[in-house]
Amino acid sequence: MTHVADLDSERDYIAGLHARLDAERVRVQGQLDAALRGHEGTAVERDVEVRTAAKQVKRLHVADNGLCFGRLDSTSGERSYIGRIGLFDEENDYAPVLLDWRAPASRAFYTATAATPEDVRRRRQFHSRGRHVVDFTDEVFDGDGGGEGGDAALLAAVNAPRGEGMRDIVATIQAEQDEIIRLDHPGVLVIEGGPGTGKTVVALHRVAYLLYTQRERIERNGVLVVGPNPAFLDHISRVLPSLGESDVVFVTSGDLVPGLHVTAEDTPEAARLKGSLRILDVLAAAVADRQRLPGSPIPIALGDASVRIDAETAEWAREEARASGLPHNEARAVFAEIVTYVLTERASARIGRGWLTREDRDAWADLHSDLRKQLADDETFTAALDALWPILTPEALLASFYRSGGHPVLARADGEAWTVSDVPLLDELVDLLGRDTNDERATAQAAARERRAEQEYAEGTMDVLALDYEELDEDIGVRVADLTVGELLADRFVELDTRELVERAAADRDWTYRHVVVDEAQELSEMEWRVLMRRCPSRSFTVVGDLAQRRSPAGATSWAAMLEPYVPGRWVHRSLTVNYRTPAEIMAVAASVLAGFAPDVQPPESVRASGVPPWSRRVTADELPAAVAEFVRDEAGRPGTSVVIGPPGVRGAVPASQTKGLEFDAVLVVEPGRILGDGTAGAADLYVALTRATQRLGVLHEGPLPPALAGLVARPPVDD
């Protein structure tokens, strides 16, 4: 039982921490106010000061929710409090009064056990509501490998009803998770684990940790998080902001080419081919096919002469253009230069014959110059160049290739109905084709990219922070919510790009990130990995996945096959083995499905049992809608979230593929036999569907129940 006096003492201490937090917020907001008024420095320096102060205000703001959640007592009598940020006593040589959860001194809070106490005598976890400490739980280590107390906070967290999004776990990080979060590895870290092991939330906390330890290196270019679908990204999008980190771009694989909209789905055969590196040869051949020779000579009137672009001239020009190594659109200038040289030489020889001698060098030069100008303005010549070496866009070339039936597996009538598998192909074509050097807009964009280093200092500062603006009114003297970035910077930053980092990065195909998180990475193809490696030249990745859940025909069968070509010897693999989401009763059923299609994979061990057995009910086609409605109605009256998962055609159900990475208090799986009918991908989908539930699982089926689900408790038919 908690001692009242001890609880009162803790409440007083934590109230003091909140007072320090308030004072620090006022101080930093004062800096922000001063920076917004400007100083004598350059525009870039002023913007850096605004940006830095405003982000610090944001971090102080979000830290207020669950500010202090733990305490460590060492065997030597020292006491440390653990929280979301670090706070210090300025009057006592800046002694720490609250340790940031990411600080090295905080690590024992997550890793100490009765067997290896790490000089910890007591671990205390606080339970708060807002700023008020309700209670605390102690875990005491007796020094002999035993102890009392323990997993109360963890079990309370995993048993709590789910809300609308993923929550941070700073108060309940487990030892195996902490090891991965703090892993010092500069290359690619692969985090693998079965459903419910916390892979995603660990990866996001690792991002927060890296930003804490390497903020200057990472923050200016931001972090990219790639997820399987928009629902998943929405589910996880609150975690990093809740930890005070906002320079993060969230996208799906289909969003990696800005402005592209995915509206179609490939056949498995097409997806497999498009995802393979073999498609590179197909793309290169499609580009080369547009670098053509004339079927018959093309006449060009040049001055008083008539010259022709023949196959021999075009072939020489084509060889030189290809040998330049430039992308297709940029190599057009080489092609045009060779053809221009040949035509002007021929024309000048004919025009100058009989009235110019070899000694008339200035006259020859003037003639050549005049002929080149005429040729550059000649519409017939320009049309010939367009026919022999056209300026191409990725979308137009790929759509034309699909419509032409250039490859039977890829042929389709609607060439511009883009699929997810088209995205890496279009991205690849950006590099193969290059930009139109005659396009003024493209030239301006290239120049803008060269100025990016300076522009990155000029990010907008207020909208990116999502501050509680009302709290800032009194301190800054103006409603910050009413000030746009443009209004704050218009007079001083006209020459700079004032968009938010996230907005600029998401809109720029050539943006490079300092760190990339890839979730459900087992689904990514070889071509998708090429796209991501281009986005992160430093090859700093956190890769999250489970090979057993792979459903894409072009996805990973091994991590080495995907990563070794890019980071040979620079990737490490870590496993999570404990299931914090799925109760043991449900996991036992899911494990039977897993054994059927991935017998070598060990399912994760559930940390708890719910006491509620998963059930099944056989229904007729006419009874199915009512049975689904009954589940929805029952769950609507309970706290938490629920979902109906089923194959296409089941009204009110979502496909399993759209629930990857998500979790719900209750799940109803409809027609598991039909889901299984989709081969290996179907088995993986059913495994995913069964492991979304944190509390309750039900199954409705018309036909016989698949043998792998024999562990479900049968419920009587509806009529009974």
XYZ file of C-alpha atoms in Angstrom:
720
model
C 0.000 0.000 0.000
C 1.257 3.493 -0.839
C 2.268 5.534 2.204
C 0.343 8.790 2.262
C 3.315 10.845 3.431
C 5.507 9.406 0.694
C 2.875 10.157 -1.941
C 2.503 13.735 -0.681
C 6.277 14.190 -0.889
C 6.363 12.941 -4.466
C 3.489 15.205 -5.386
C 5.364 18.192 -3.988
C 8.529 17.300 -5.893
C 6.732 16.813 -9.191
C 4.755 20.019 -8.663
C 8.135 21.741 -8.343
C 9.204 20.205 -11.647
C 6.107 21.609 -13.323
C 6.914 25.040 -11.863
C 10.403 24.821 -13.367
C 8.876 23.765 -16.672
C 6.570 26.786 -16.628
C 9.460 29.126 -15.865
C 11.573 27.641 -18.647
C 8.703 27.983 -21.082
C 8.303 31.674 -20.216
C 12.050 32.216 -20.648
C 12.209 30.534 -24.052
C 9.047 32.234 -25.220
C 10.743 35.514 -24.324
C 13.592 34.527 -26.619
C 11.075 33.710 -29.324
C 9.386 37.081 -28.885
C 12.729 38.869 -29.193
C 13.692 36.848 -32.250
C 10.380 37.642 -33.947
C 11.066 41.368 -33.443
C 14.422 40.867 -35.184
C 17.977 41.897 -34.428
C 21.026 43.196 -36.252
C 22.051 39.857 -37.770
C 21.358 38.558 -41.255
C 17.985 37.250 -42.352
C 19.265 33.695 -42.134
C 20.627 34.230 -38.620
C 17.339 35.747 -37.469
C 15.373 32.851 -38.873
C 17.652 30.321 -37.201
C 17.059 32.034 -33.877
C 13.276 32.075 -34.389
C 13.252 28.446 -35.464
C 15.392 27.249 -32.573
C 13.414 29.098 -29.910
C 10.035 28.093 -31.319
C 10.942 24.418 -31.476
C 12.154 24.534 -27.900
C 8.813 26.027 -26.868
C 7.113 23.104 -28.611
C 9.212 20.537 -26.762
C 8.525 22.223 -23.443
C 4.815 22.291 -24.255
C 4.426 18.584 -25.063
C 6.581 17.636 -22.061
C 3.816 18.847 -19.766
C 1.805 15.676 -20.453
C 3.397 13.018 -18.256
C 6.373 15.210 -17.368
C 7.828 12.885 -14.741
C 6.970 9.196 -14.828
C 9.676 7.469 -12.818
C 12.290 7.487 -10.083
C 15.449 5.473 -9.536
C 17.032 4.879 -6.125
C 20.579 3.563 -6.278
C 22.220 1.244 -3.770
C 24.406 4.191 -2.716
C 21.383 6.273 -1.778
C 21.300 8.550 -4.825
C 17.910 9.400 -6.267
C 17.064 10.325 -9.873
C 13.764 11.326 -11.434
C 13.055 10.331 -15.046
C 10.843 12.267 -17.446
C 10.148 13.476 -20.948
C 12.787 16.210 -20.915
C 15.749 17.241 -18.799
C 15.381 19.997 -16.197
C 18.218 21.523 -14.197
C 18.743 23.610 -11.057
C 20.414 26.811 -12.297
C 21.228 27.897 -8.747
C 23.045 24.646 -7.937
C 25.577 24.344 -10.785
C 22.817 23.128 -13.091
C 22.405 19.883 -11.195
C 19.788 17.677 -12.890
C 16.411 17.642 -11.169
C 14.778 15.621 -13.968
C 16.615 13.333 -16.394
C 15.537 13.134 -20.022
C 14.405 9.558 -20.764
C 17.007 9.431 -23.549
C 19.950 10.439 -21.347
C 22.520 7.693 -20.578
C 21.842 8.051 -16.856
C 18.188 7.103 -17.449
C 18.926 3.776 -19.059
C 18.809 1.728 -15.856
C 15.170 2.720 -15.453
C 14.425 0.529 -18.478
C 17.028 -2.193 -18.151
C 17.421 -2.996 -14.449
C 16.051 -6.392 -13.396
C 16.082 -8.422 -10.225
C 18.800 -10.620 -11.739
C 20.871 -7.640 -12.954
C 19.819 -4.638 -10.867
C 22.599 -2.356 -12.195
C 23.086 -0.725 -8.761
C 19.375 0.084 -8.590
C 17.653 -0.542 -5.269
C 14.203 0.733 -6.174
C 12.378 1.637 -9.389
C 9.287 3.770 -8.893
C 6.709 4.430 -11.616
C 4.264 7.288 -11.210
C 0.647 7.202 -12.341
C -0.562 10.686 -13.215
C -3.688 12.393 -14.452
C -2.666 15.662 -16.052
C -0.297 17.326 -13.598
C -1.656 15.414 -10.629
C 0.139 12.324 -9.308
C -2.526 9.738 -8.484
C -0.342 6.905 -7.228
C 2.936 5.125 -7.766
C 4.190 1.553 -8.043
C 7.491 0.379 -6.588
C 9.743 -2.418 -7.753
C 12.323 -3.217 -5.078
C 15.465 -5.237 -5.859
C 16.734 -7.185 -2.860
C 20.235 -7.779 -4.220
C 19.844 -11.579 -4.284
C 18.210 -11.861 -7.693
C 14.750 -11.443 -6.227
C 12.381 -8.534 -5.979
C 8.831 -7.397 -5.549
C 6.539 -5.230 -7.592
C 7.259 -5.062 -11.280
C 5.120 -5.115 -14.381
C 2.090 -3.218 -13.109
C 2.675 -0.169 -15.302
C 3.310 -2.289 -18.380
C 0.244 -4.454 -17.860
C -1.898 -1.399 -17.212
C -0.704 0.085 -20.515
C -1.269 -3.016 -22.634
C -4.679 -3.690 -21.069
C -5.922 -0.120 -21.498
C -8.549 0.493 -24.214
C -7.067 1.664 -27.508
C -7.676 5.188 -28.711
C -7.554 6.726 -32.153
C -3.789 6.542 -32.566
C -0.584 4.956 -31.348
C 0.742 6.252 -28.038
C 4.310 6.806 -26.973
C 5.805 4.291 -24.507
C 8.428 6.401 -22.739
C 7.124 5.268 -19.355
C 7.035 1.536 -20.179
C 9.939 0.837 -22.555
C 11.139 -2.701 -21.925
C 14.771 -3.820 -21.772
C 14.900 -5.490 -25.209
C 13.210 -2.443 -26.707
C 15.569 -0.014 -24.974
C 18.618 -1.839 -26.324
C 17.362 -1.318 -29.863
C 16.294 2.291 -29.307
C 19.775 3.260 -28.095
C 21.788 1.083 -30.464
C 24.817 2.973 -31.739
C 24.948 1.920 -35.375
C 25.537 4.375 -38.262
C 24.119 2.208 -41.041
C 20.932 0.195 -41.406
C 19.224 -1.342 -38.390
C 16.650 -4.042 -39.104
C 14.080 -4.537 -36.335
C 12.198 -7.775 -36.867
C 9.460 -9.210 -34.735
C 6.058 -10.816 -34.886
C 2.745 -9.027 -34.421
C 2.396 -6.924 -31.299
C 6.090 -6.836 -30.416
C 6.216 -3.049 -30.667
C 8.456 -2.828 -33.736
C 6.932 0.390 -35.000
C 6.804 2.260 -31.721
C 10.382 1.207 -30.966
C 11.487 2.558 -34.350
C 9.752 5.880 -33.684
C 11.313 6.187 -30.256
C 14.659 5.419 -31.874
C 14.103 8.431 -34.135
C 13.450 10.577 -31.054
C 16.613 9.173 -29.461
C 18.711 9.896 -32.570
C 17.368 13.437 -32.705
C 18.382 13.837 -29.050
C 21.915 12.551 -29.593
C 22.494 13.805 -33.178
C 20.109 16.732 -33.495
C 22.413 19.044 -35.434
C 23.211 16.350 -38.006
C 19.665 15.113 -38.541
C 17.268 17.982 -37.941
C 18.102 20.268 -40.887
C 17.178 17.647 -43.487
C 14.529 15.856 -41.446
C 13.419 12.254 -41.174
C 11.346 10.242 -43.643
C 8.894 7.610 -42.377
C 7.506 5.207 -44.996
C 4.451 3.128 -44.127
C 2.144 0.684 -45.923
C -1.018 2.804 -46.194
C -2.521 6.154 -45.120
C -4.489 4.612 -42.224
C -1.271 3.254 -40.741
C 0.489 6.601 -41.126
C -2.406 8.366 -39.430
C -2.239 5.799 -36.629
C 1.440 6.435 -35.894
C 1.641 10.136 -36.761
C 1.066 11.367 -33.191
C 3.964 9.562 -31.552
C 6.872 11.781 -32.583
C 4.989 15.071 -32.070
C 4.069 13.822 -28.593
C 7.812 13.498 -27.983
C 8.476 17.024 -29.252
C 9.788 16.037 -32.684
C 8.059 17.478 -35.751
C 10.499 17.557 -38.698
C 9.249 14.216 -39.979
C 7.672 13.435 -43.359
C 5.177 10.547 -43.406
C 4.517 8.894 -46.783
C 3.481 5.612 -48.337
C 5.502 4.001 -51.126
C 2.983 5.453 -53.550
C 3.790 9.005 -52.422
C 7.516 8.926 -53.152
C 7.066 10.713 -56.492
C 5.443 14.075 -55.652
C 2.184 14.770 -57.451
C 1.601 11.193 -58.557
C -1.716 9.519 -57.703
C -2.009 5.742 -57.476
C -5.373 4.543 -58.802
C -4.820 0.979 -60.033
C -3.442 -2.363 -58.895
C -1.055 -4.666 -60.708
C -1.441 -8.358 -61.354
C 0.982 -10.451 -59.269
C 3.044 -11.145 -62.403
C 3.320 -7.461 -63.272
C 4.143 -6.509 -59.675
C 6.854 -9.145 -59.557
C 8.477 -7.913 -62.774
C 8.200 -4.230 -61.905
C 9.696 -4.846 -58.489
C 12.688 -6.779 -59.832
C 15.941 -5.139 -60.880
C 15.388 -6.813 -64.263
C 13.019 -3.970 -65.056
C 16.032 -1.639 -65.311
C 16.962 -3.242 -68.625
C 13.367 -2.848 -69.809
C 13.371 0.852 -68.926
C 16.743 1.455 -70.540
C 15.536 -0.262 -73.715
C 12.351 1.849 -73.720
C 14.445 5.021 -73.565
C 16.868 3.783 -76.226
C 13.939 2.927 -78.474
C 13.027 6.630 -78.595
C 16.536 7.555 -79.833
C 15.815 6.839 -83.465
C 17.365 6.945 -86.911
C 15.428 8.356 -89.880
C 13.834 5.776 -92.158
C 14.682 8.047 -95.084
C 16.791 11.230 -95.254
C 15.107 14.348 -93.849
C 15.637 17.404 -96.118
C 16.471 20.731 -94.479
C 16.621 24.022 -96.395
C 19.607 25.935 -95.073
C 20.529 29.236 -96.707
C 20.770 28.710 -100.440
C 21.519 25.004 -99.946
C 19.447 21.913 -99.277
C 20.976 19.408 -96.865
C 19.669 16.163 -95.395
C 19.756 14.381 -92.048
C 20.590 10.863 -93.162
C 20.854 7.666 -91.135
C 24.649 7.814 -91.058
C 24.684 11.313 -89.572
C 21.991 10.477 -87.025
C 23.797 7.285 -86.011
C 27.061 9.156 -85.403
C 25.181 11.766 -83.367
C 23.364 9.062 -81.416
C 26.611 7.251 -80.561
C 28.207 10.472 -79.329
C 25.139 11.411 -77.297
C 24.963 8.009 -75.645
C 28.713 8.003 -74.984
C 28.390 11.318 -73.123
C 26.816 9.488 -70.194
C 24.250 12.240 -69.817
C 20.568 11.485 -69.174
C 18.435 11.282 -72.304
C 16.992 14.817 -72.252
C 20.345 16.415 -71.469
C 22.141 14.278 -74.076
C 19.841 15.750 -76.726
C 22.149 18.781 -76.800
C 25.039 16.503 -77.823
C 22.901 14.853 -80.493
C 21.776 18.242 -81.805
C 25.326 19.598 -81.814
C 26.666 16.743 -83.956
C 23.800 16.998 -86.432
C 24.184 20.781 -86.540
C 27.896 20.446 -87.213
C 27.359 18.043 -90.114
C 24.584 20.070 -91.726
C 26.349 23.423 -91.422
C 29.577 21.940 -92.788
C 27.753 20.550 -95.792
C 25.743 23.706 -96.389
C 28.693 26.080 -96.024
C 30.789 23.988 -98.427
C 28.064 24.282 -101.061
C 27.288 27.932 -100.464
C 30.912 29.037 -100.322
C 32.039 27.032 -103.327
C 33.465 29.360 -105.994
C 33.555 32.614 -103.995
C 35.311 31.773 -100.703
C 38.886 30.522 -100.488
C 40.658 28.802 -97.606
C 42.274 32.105 -96.681
C 38.854 33.757 -96.083
C 38.675 32.478 -92.498
C 36.605 35.314 -91.093
C 34.063 34.941 -93.892
C 33.859 31.187 -93.333
C 33.344 31.771 -89.588
C 30.595 34.307 -90.254
C 28.913 31.905 -92.670
C 29.040 29.059 -90.179
C 27.625 31.291 -87.440
C 24.809 32.502 -89.671
C 23.911 28.960 -90.724
C 23.847 27.740 -87.101
C 21.450 30.526 -86.180
C 19.228 29.710 -89.135
C 19.231 26.044 -88.192
C 18.367 26.754 -84.568
C 15.286 28.704 -85.683
C 14.253 26.266 -88.401
C 10.953 24.529 -87.570
C 11.702 21.585 -89.837
C 15.008 20.995 -88.076
C 13.379 21.253 -84.641
C 10.677 18.796 -85.724
C 13.375 16.407 -86.943
C 15.153 16.577 -83.570
C 11.845 15.928 -81.812
C 11.280 12.853 -83.951
C 14.806 11.463 -83.630
C 15.637 12.483 -80.043
C 12.464 13.767 -78.347
C 12.281 15.434 -74.959
C 10.592 12.837 -72.749
C 8.824 12.872 -69.403
C 8.712 9.773 -67.192
C 4.924 9.624 -67.234
C 4.565 10.004 -70.991
C 7.282 7.471 -71.786
C 5.991 4.811 -69.389
C 2.364 5.264 -70.407
C 3.319 4.987 -74.075
C 5.358 1.859 -73.356
C 2.448 0.185 -71.550
C -0.024 1.056 -74.306
C 2.311 -0.156 -77.029
C 2.449 -3.667 -75.606
C 6.247 -3.501 -75.507
C 6.186 -6.218 -72.842
C 3.227 -8.631 -72.705
C 3.120 -8.808 -68.884
C 3.062 -5.014 -68.605
C 0.708 -4.172 -71.468
C -2.471 -2.321 -70.550
C -4.880 -0.007 -72.315
C -4.873 2.770 -69.713
C -1.171 3.517 -69.506
C -1.597 6.330 -66.981
C -3.584 4.368 -64.397
C -0.604 4.276 -62.051
C 0.040 1.531 -59.520
C 2.304 1.449 -56.470
C 4.773 -0.615 -58.503
C 4.960 2.161 -61.104
C 6.323 4.667 -58.598
C 9.914 3.344 -58.500
C 9.882 3.016 -62.295
C 8.855 6.636 -62.726
C 11.427 7.669 -60.153
C 14.097 5.716 -62.029
C 13.097 7.414 -65.272
C 13.662 10.831 -63.701
C 17.344 9.951 -63.554
C 17.424 8.126 -66.889
C 15.759 11.014 -68.708
C 17.055 13.999 -66.807
C 15.510 17.396 -67.179
C 14.647 19.475 -70.183
C 17.536 21.951 -70.286
C 15.455 24.213 -72.525
C 12.754 24.450 -69.868
C 13.200 27.707 -67.973
C 11.222 26.383 -65.062
C 13.452 23.342 -64.744
C 16.521 25.559 -64.866
C 15.099 27.745 -62.125
C 14.317 24.709 -60.029
C 17.864 23.440 -60.414
C 19.196 26.797 -59.289
C 16.838 26.745 -56.320
C 18.146 23.348 -55.255
C 21.674 24.735 -55.284
C 20.580 27.403 -52.814
C 18.944 24.877 -50.503
C 21.677 24.981 -47.874
C 20.873 28.631 -47.245
C 17.143 28.230 -47.579
C 16.930 25.489 -44.977
C 17.607 28.107 -42.346
C 14.512 29.969 -43.462
C 11.824 27.456 -42.547
C 8.538 28.741 -41.271
C 8.509 28.390 -37.522
C 5.049 28.552 -36.036
C 2.766 26.228 -37.968
C 5.278 23.374 -37.833
C 5.190 23.459 -34.081
C 1.448 22.932 -33.560
C 1.698 24.962 -30.372
C -1.078 25.617 -27.923
C -1.260 29.198 -29.176
C -3.599 30.392 -26.470
C -0.918 29.790 -23.826
C 1.505 32.025 -25.718
C -0.710 35.098 -25.993
C 0.250 36.775 -22.740
C 3.947 36.052 -23.042
C 4.401 37.142 -26.666
C 1.761 39.864 -26.653
C 0.076 38.734 -29.868
C -1.966 35.755 -30.952
C 0.684 33.670 -32.669
C -2.054 31.586 -34.308
C -3.043 34.701 -36.264
C 0.459 35.172 -37.667
C 1.390 33.215 -40.744
C 4.947 32.424 -41.654
C 4.588 34.772 -44.603
C 3.516 37.664 -42.353
C 6.346 37.036 -39.918
C 9.020 36.873 -42.597
C 7.625 38.761 -45.592
C 9.698 41.909 -45.208
C 12.932 40.181 -44.239
C 12.970 36.832 -46.004
C 11.566 37.609 -49.442
C 14.442 35.869 -51.190
C 14.149 32.679 -49.129
C 11.826 29.677 -49.315
C 9.730 30.048 -46.171
C 7.764 26.836 -46.428
C 7.942 24.338 -43.597
C 10.656 21.703 -43.880
C 8.042 18.965 -44.042
C 6.185 20.744 -46.846
C 9.333 21.442 -48.863
C 10.685 17.926 -48.459
C 7.436 16.193 -49.405
C 7.150 18.289 -52.586
C 10.741 17.817 -53.754
C 11.676 14.542 -55.443
C 15.377 15.403 -55.027
C 15.186 16.059 -51.285
C 17.542 13.890 -49.238
C 16.940 12.907 -45.629
C 19.370 12.209 -42.817
C 17.430 9.204 -41.560
C 14.687 7.009 -42.987
C 12.291 4.665 -41.188
C 10.711 1.944 -43.329
C 7.794 0.078 -41.773
C 6.340 -3.182 -43.131
C 9.626 -3.314 -45.022
C 9.145 -6.952 -46.009
C 6.692 -5.700 -48.648
C 9.187 -3.470 -50.444
C 10.599 -4.588 -53.774
C 14.158 -4.272 -55.019
C 13.104 -1.249 -57.048
C 11.467 0.442 -54.068
C 14.708 0.049 -52.139
C 16.516 1.870 -54.958
C 14.140 4.805 -54.505
C 14.720 4.954 -50.762
C 18.481 4.671 -51.032
C 18.439 7.700 -53.333
C 16.502 9.599 -50.674
C 19.169 8.934 -48.017
C 22.754 9.071 -49.343
C 24.171 8.524 -45.833
C 22.351 5.148 -45.722
C 21.041 5.771 -42.188
C 17.906 3.602 -41.872
C 15.699 1.961 -39.293
C 13.956 -0.916 -41.052
C 10.911 -2.528 -39.453
C 9.355 -5.740 -40.664
C 8.393 -9.366 -40.296
C 9.275 -11.674 -43.167
C 6.500 -14.036 -42.080
C 3.900 -11.352 -42.867
C 5.110 -10.699 -46.419
C 2.314 -10.775 -49.000
C 3.843 -8.880 -51.933
C 5.179 -11.152 -54.702
C 8.062 -8.692 -55.119
C 8.792 -8.327 -51.406
C 11.766 -9.502 -49.364
C 12.526 -13.158 -48.801
C 15.661 -12.196 -46.870
C 17.028 -8.927 -45.531
C 20.485 -9.633 -46.888
C 19.226 -9.889 -50.457
C 17.702 -6.427 -50.238
C 20.359 -4.608 -48.206
C 23.764 -6.062 -49.057
C 23.907 -4.419 -52.503
C 23.630 -0.982 -50.863
C 25.202 -1.319 -47.411
C 27.511 -4.346 -47.531
C 28.527 -5.143 -43.970
C 26.795 -2.015 -42.669
C 23.484 -3.462 -41.576
C 22.586 -5.250 -38.357
C 19.574 -7.313 -37.352
C 17.777 -7.233 -34.010
C 14.709 -9.224 -32.961
C 11.800 -8.452 -30.658
C 10.321 -11.576 -29.133
C 7.604 -10.458 -26.705
C 4.051 -9.764 -27.884
C 2.589 -6.855 -25.946
C -0.604 -6.589 -27.996
C -2.154 -10.007 -28.532
C -3.437 -12.063 -25.594
C -2.113 -15.601 -25.337
C -5.534 -17.097 -26.154
C -5.670 -15.290 -29.507
C -1.988 -15.781 -30.284
C -2.372 -19.541 -29.941
C -4.897 -19.523 -32.797
C -2.764 -17.187 -34.933
C 0.268 -19.379 -34.323
C -1.565 -22.318 -35.923
C -2.077 -20.261 -39.075
C 1.576 -19.181 -39.020
C 2.737 -22.789 -38.752
C 0.859 -23.613 -41.923
C 2.719 -21.183 -44.212
C 5.914 -20.352 -42.272
C 6.707 -23.409 -40.127
C 10.261 -22.233 -39.374
C 9.116 -18.951 -37.823
C 8.723 -18.818 -34.057
C 5.665 -16.764 -33.012
C 6.224 -14.086 -30.355
C 5.375 -14.916 -26.762
C 2.416 -12.999 -25.372
C 3.079 -11.074 -22.184
C -0.443 -11.654 -20.873
C -3.659 -13.619 -21.116
C -7.028 -11.909 -21.305
C -9.218 -14.712 -20.017
C -11.542 -14.212 -23.011
C -11.401 -17.137 -25.471
C -11.647 -16.269 -29.177
C -14.807 -17.644 -30.773
C -16.275 -18.673 -34.129
C -19.823 -18.913 -35.448
C -21.104 -20.518 -38.607
C -23.745 -18.482 -40.418
C -25.639 -18.590 -43.685
C -25.249 -15.928 -46.347
C -28.558 -14.410 -45.239
C -27.500 -14.379 -41.569
C -24.080 -12.821 -42.167
C -25.125 -9.133 -42.336
C -27.089 -9.400 -39.098
C -24.209 -11.153 -37.339
C -21.787 -8.428 -38.415
C -24.242 -5.745 -37.283
C -24.567 -7.490 -33.920
C -20.800 -7.349 -33.390
C -20.658 -3.676 -34.348
C -23.572 -2.865 -32.047
C -22.091 -4.722 -29.089
C -18.674 -3.109 -29.462
C -20.149 0.374 -29.817
C -21.210 0.149 -26.191
C -17.728 -0.723 -24.946
C -14.647 1.466 -24.505
C -11.943 1.225 -27.113
C -11.920 0.448 -30.826
C -13.121 -2.356 -33.079
C -12.924 -3.437 -36.721
C -14.468 -5.948 -39.118
C -11.911 -7.601 -41.429
C -12.873 -9.663 -44.444
C -12.296 -10.451 -48.129
C -13.578 -8.209 -50.936
C -17.351 -8.089 -51.191
C -18.137 -8.316 -47.472
C -20.129 -5.228 -46.618
C -18.647 -3.168 -43.787
C -15.357 -5.086 -43.769
C -11.869 -3.795 -44.530
C -9.188 -5.975 -46.126
C -6.495 -7.318 -43.845
C -3.819 -5.516 -45.851
C -5.304 -2.188 -44.754
C -4.972 -3.066 -41.065
C -1.261 -3.901 -41.044
C 0.424 -2.211 -38.116
C -2.894 -1.238 -36.524
C -4.479 -2.559 -33.350
C -8.032 -2.713 -32.028
C -9.646 -3.826 -28.796
C -11.977 -6.147 -30.699
C -11.720 -7.746 -34.132
C -14.277 -9.690 -36.152
C -12.822 -11.752 -39.003
C -15.346 -12.685 -41.690
C -14.953 -15.621 -44.099
C -11.408 -16.733 -43.186
C -11.601 -19.505 -45.781
C -11.957 -16.992 -48.585
C -9.034 -14.997 -47.220
C -6.909 -18.148 -47.159
C -7.874 -18.878 -50.748
C -5.389 -16.266 -51.975
C -2.390 -18.568 -51.535
C 0.592 -17.487 -49.456
C -0.536 -13.867 -49.517
C -3.931 -14.970 -48.166
C -2.351 -16.941 -45.331
C -0.261 -13.898 -44.408
C -3.401 -11.732 -44.543
C -5.285 -14.062 -42.206
C -2.340 -14.080 -39.795
C -2.396 -10.282 -39.810
C -6.163 -10.169 -39.272
C -6.065 -12.530 -36.292
C -3.298 -10.582 -34.545
C -4.880 -7.105 -34.577
C -6.968 -7.690 -31.430
C -5.818 -6.603 -27.984
C -8.793 -8.083 -26.103
C -11.472 -9.893 -28.114
C -11.575 -11.888 -31.360
C -14.517 -13.397 -33.206
C -14.829 -15.238 -36.531
C -17.870 -15.621 -38.785
C -17.841 -18.225 -41.565
C -20.303 -19.691 -44.070
C -18.314 -22.706 -45.200
C -16.308 -25.127 -43.071
C -13.867 -23.528 -40.655
C -10.242 -23.854 -41.854
C -8.387 -26.519 -39.808
C -5.859 -23.939 -38.587
C -8.708 -22.227 -36.679
C -9.784 -25.326 -34.800
C -8.746 -23.665 -31.541
C -11.643 -21.223 -31.667
C -14.556 -21.782 -29.296
C -17.690 -22.507 -31.332
C -20.698 -20.320 -30.645
C -24.188 -21.602 -31.457
C -25.918 -20.438 -34.650
C -27.932 -17.229 -34.551
C -31.279 -19.083 -34.299
C -30.170 -20.787 -31.094
